[in-house]
Coordinates of C-alpha atoms in Angstrom, one line a residue:
M1 CA 32.3 -47.4 32.8
R2 CA 31.0 -45.0 31.0
I3 CA 28.7 -41.4 31.3
I4 CA 25.9 -40.3 29.6
Y5 CA 23.5 -37.3 30.4
K6 CA 20.0 -36.4 29.3
K7 CA 17.4 -33.9 30.1
Y8 CA 14.9 -34.1 30.8
I9 CA 11.6 -31.7 31.5
L10 CA 9.7 -31.7 34.3
N11 CA 6.0 -30.4 33.3
F12 CA 4.3 -29.3 36.7
K13 CA 0.3 -29.6 37.5
R14 CA -0.1 -26.3 37.7
P15 CA 2.1 -23.5 37.2
S16 CA 3.6 -22.8 41.5
G17 CA 4.6 -19.5 41.9
T18 CA 8.8 -18.7 43.3
S19 CA 10.9 -15.6 44.0
R20 CA 12.2 -15.2 40.5
G21 CA 8.3 -16.2 38.4
V22 CA 6.4 -18.5 37.7
M23 CA 7.2 -21.9 37.1
T24 CA 5.2 -24.3 34.3
E25 CA 8.1 -26.7 33.5
K26 CA 11.0 -27.8 35.8
E27 CA 14.7 -29.3 33.0
T28 CA 16.6 -31.4 35.0
W29 CA 19.6 -33.6 33.4
F30 CA 20.6 -36.9 34.4
L31 CA 24.0 -38.8 34.5
L32 CA 23.5 -42.1 33.8
L33 CA 26.6 -44.1 34.4
E34 CA 27.4 -47.3 32.6
E35 CA 30.3 -49.7 34.2
N36 CA 30.2 -53.6 33.6
G37 CA 26.6 -53.7 32.7
K38 CA 25.8 -51.8 35.4
I39 CA 23.9 -49.0 36.4
G40 CA 23.9 -46.1 37.7
I41 CA 21.2 -42.8 37.7
G42 CA 22.3 -39.1 39.2
E43 CA 20.0 -35.9 39.0
C44 CA 21.2 -32.7 38.3
G45 CA 18.2 -31.2 39.6
L46 CA 18.7 -27.5 37.6
L47 CA 17.4 -24.8 38.6
R48 CA 16.4 -21.7 35.6
G49 CA 17.0 -18.6 37.5
L50 CA 17.8 -19.7 40.4
S51 CA 19.9 -21.9 41.2
I52 CA 23.5 -21.0 41.3
D53 CA 24.8 -22.8 38.2
D54 CA 22.5 -21.9 35.4
R55 CA 24.7 -20.4 33.8
T56 CA 25.3 -21.3 29.6
D57 CA 28.4 -24.0 29.3
Y58 CA 26.0 -26.1 32.1
E59 CA 25.4 -28.8 29.2
E60 CA 28.8 -28.3 28.0
K61 CA 31.0 -29.2 31.3
L62 CA 28.0 -32.4 32.0
Q63 CA 29.3 -33.3 28.8
W64 CA 33.1 -32.6 30.3
V65 CA 32.3 -35.3 32.4
C66 CA 31.2 -37.5 30.4
E67 CA 35.0 -37.3 29.1
N68 CA 36.4 -36.9 31.1
T69 CA 35.0 -40.1 33.5
H70 CA 38.8 -41.9 33.6
L71 CA 39.1 -39.2 36.5
G72 CA 37.0 -41.0 39.2
K73 CA 35.2 -39.2 41.5
D74 CA 36.3 -37.3 43.5
K75 CA 38.4 -35.6 40.9
L76 CA 35.1 -34.6 38.3
W77 CA 33.5 -33.4 42.4
E78 CA 36.2 -31.2 42.7
A79 CA 36.7 -30.3 39.1
L80 CA 32.5 -29.1 39.8
L81 CA 33.1 -26.6 42.7
E82 CA 30.8 -24.2 40.5
F83 CA 28.4 -26.8 39.6
P84 CA 26.5 -28.0 42.6
S85 CA 23.2 -29.8 40.5
I86 CA 26.5 -30.9 39.1
Q87 CA 28.6 -32.3 41.6
F88 CA 25.3 -33.2 43.6
G89 CA 24.3 -35.7 40.1
I90 CA 28.3 -37.4 40.4
E91 CA 27.7 -38.3 44.3
M92 CA 24.0 -40.0 43.5
A93 CA 25.1 -41.2 40.0
F94 CA 28.1 -43.1 42.1
L95 CA 25.9 -44.2 45.1
S96 CA 23.7 -45.7 42.5
L97 CA 25.9 -47.7 41.1
K98 CA 27.6 -49.4 43.8
S99 CA 23.4 -49.8 45.2
E100 CA 22.2 -53.0 45.0
N101 CA 18.7 -51.3 43.1
P102 CA 19.7 -48.7 41.2
F103 CA 16.9 -46.2 43.0
V104 CA 17.8 -46.7 46.8
L105 CA 20.7 -45.3 47.4
F106 CA 19.7 -45.5 51.6
P107 CA 17.6 -48.3 52.3
S108 CA 15.1 -48.1 55.1
D109 CA 12.0 -49.2 56.9
F110 CA 10.5 -45.7 54.5
T111 CA 12.1 -47.4 51.6
K112 CA 10.7 -50.5 52.4
N113 CA 7.3 -48.9 52.5
K114 CA 7.2 -49.4 55.9
N115 CA 7.0 -46.4 57.5
S116 CA 6.4 -42.8 57.1
I117 CA 9.2 -39.3 56.9
T118 CA 7.3 -36.7 58.1
I119 CA 7.2 -33.6 55.1
N120 CA 6.9 -30.1 55.6
G121 CA 3.7 -29.3 53.7
L122 CA 4.6 -26.6 50.9
V123 CA 2.6 -23.1 49.6
W124 CA 3.3 -22.4 46.6
M125 CA 3.2 -18.1 45.9
G126 CA 0.1 -16.8 44.7
D127 CA -2.9 -14.6 45.8
E128 CA -2.8 -13.7 49.5
A129 CA -6.3 -15.7 49.3
F130 CA -4.4 -18.6 47.3
M131 CA -2.1 -19.5 49.9
K132 CA -4.9 -19.3 52.9
T133 CA -6.1 -21.6 50.5
Q134 CA -3.6 -23.9 50.3
I135 CA -2.0 -23.3 54.1
E136 CA -6.1 -24.8 55.2
N137 CA -5.5 -27.5 53.0
K138 CA -2.1 -28.6 54.2
I139 CA -3.2 -27.7 57.2
A140 CA -6.4 -30.0 57.1
Q141 CA -4.4 -32.9 55.3
G142 CA -2.8 -33.7 58.7
F143 CA 0.9 -31.4 58.5
N144 CA 2.5 -29.6 61.1
C145 CA 4.7 -27.7 59.6
I146 CA 4.2 -25.8 56.7
K147 CA 6.8 -24.4 54.4
L148 CA 5.8 -20.7 52.5
K149 CA 6.8 -19.4 49.5
I150 CA 7.0 -15.3 49.6
G151 CA 8.9 -13.1 48.0
A152 CA 6.3 -12.0 44.9
L153 CA 3.6 -10.4 47.7
D154 CA 3.9 -7.6 49.6
F155 CA 5.9 -7.7 52.4
D156 CA 2.9 -7.3 54.7
K157 CA 0.8 -9.8 53.5
E158 CA 2.7 -12.1 54.1
I159 CA 3.6 -11.7 57.4
D160 CA -0.2 -11.1 57.7
L161 CA -0.1 -14.7 56.3
L162 CA 2.4 -16.4 58.5
R163 CA 0.2 -14.3 61.8
Y164 CA -2.8 -15.9 60.2
I165 CA -0.8 -19.5 61.2
R166 CA 0.5 -18.2 64.3
T167 CA -2.4 -16.4 65.7
N168 CA -4.7 -20.5 65.1
F169 CA -1.8 -23.1 65.6
D170 CA 1.1 -22.4 68.1
E171 CA 4.6 -23.5 67.8
K172 CA 4.4 -26.8 70.0
T173 CA 0.9 -27.6 67.1
I174 CA 2.0 -25.7 63.6
E175 CA 6.0 -25.2 62.1
I176 CA 6.4 -22.6 60.0
R177 CA 8.9 -21.9 57.9
V178 CA 9.1 -20.0 54.6
D179 CA 12.0 -19.7 51.5
A180 CA 12.3 -17.3 49.9
N181 CA 14.6 -17.9 47.3
G182 CA 17.0 -15.6 46.7
A183 CA 13.8 -12.8 46.5
F184 CA 15.6 -9.5 48.6
D185 CA 19.3 -8.6 49.3
E186 CA 21.2 -9.0 51.9
N187 CA 20.0 -5.3 53.4
E188 CA 17.0 -6.2 53.7
A189 CA 17.0 -9.3 54.4
S190 CA 18.2 -9.3 58.1
Y191 CA 15.3 -7.2 58.8
K192 CA 12.7 -9.5 57.3
I193 CA 14.2 -12.1 58.4
N194 CA 13.7 -10.5 62.4
Q195 CA 9.9 -9.7 61.2

């Protein structure tokens, strides 16, 4: 059994705002696990500036994983407590290796294209008008759960966007979620959650 890793850059179709700035690309790493001619693939989905394991020794840790495949999944996983995105990649790669199809880890009616799954309509950060347009588009597309990236605008404007949704749609029609990606410190987070 052996593992190699490969870096891959995902380019965003449009710049996307987060609480830590605007993203135009996302660096990701794939672990390729090979045993007896069979391949397993796992993604280490690091988000620069946002992930707890965004560290200068990240690639060094990936190389360590490749050199220590002999430890097995459980011991590798335990040794990577400070690198949750690599843990996820390890878990995925081993599941992929055991799967009939390396890209289908949990077969279901969804993976067989026989059923859909409900997801939220994601509203990226931007100015208030841009976010409002996204909200309207997501609702028009049939989403009944809207998730807003928050933490970059003035908080009162973000509350106004939430109020806009709730004024027009009750909680039975539209579920609202927010994602601040660590934009608020401990003291202000409690206050803002209550708002």
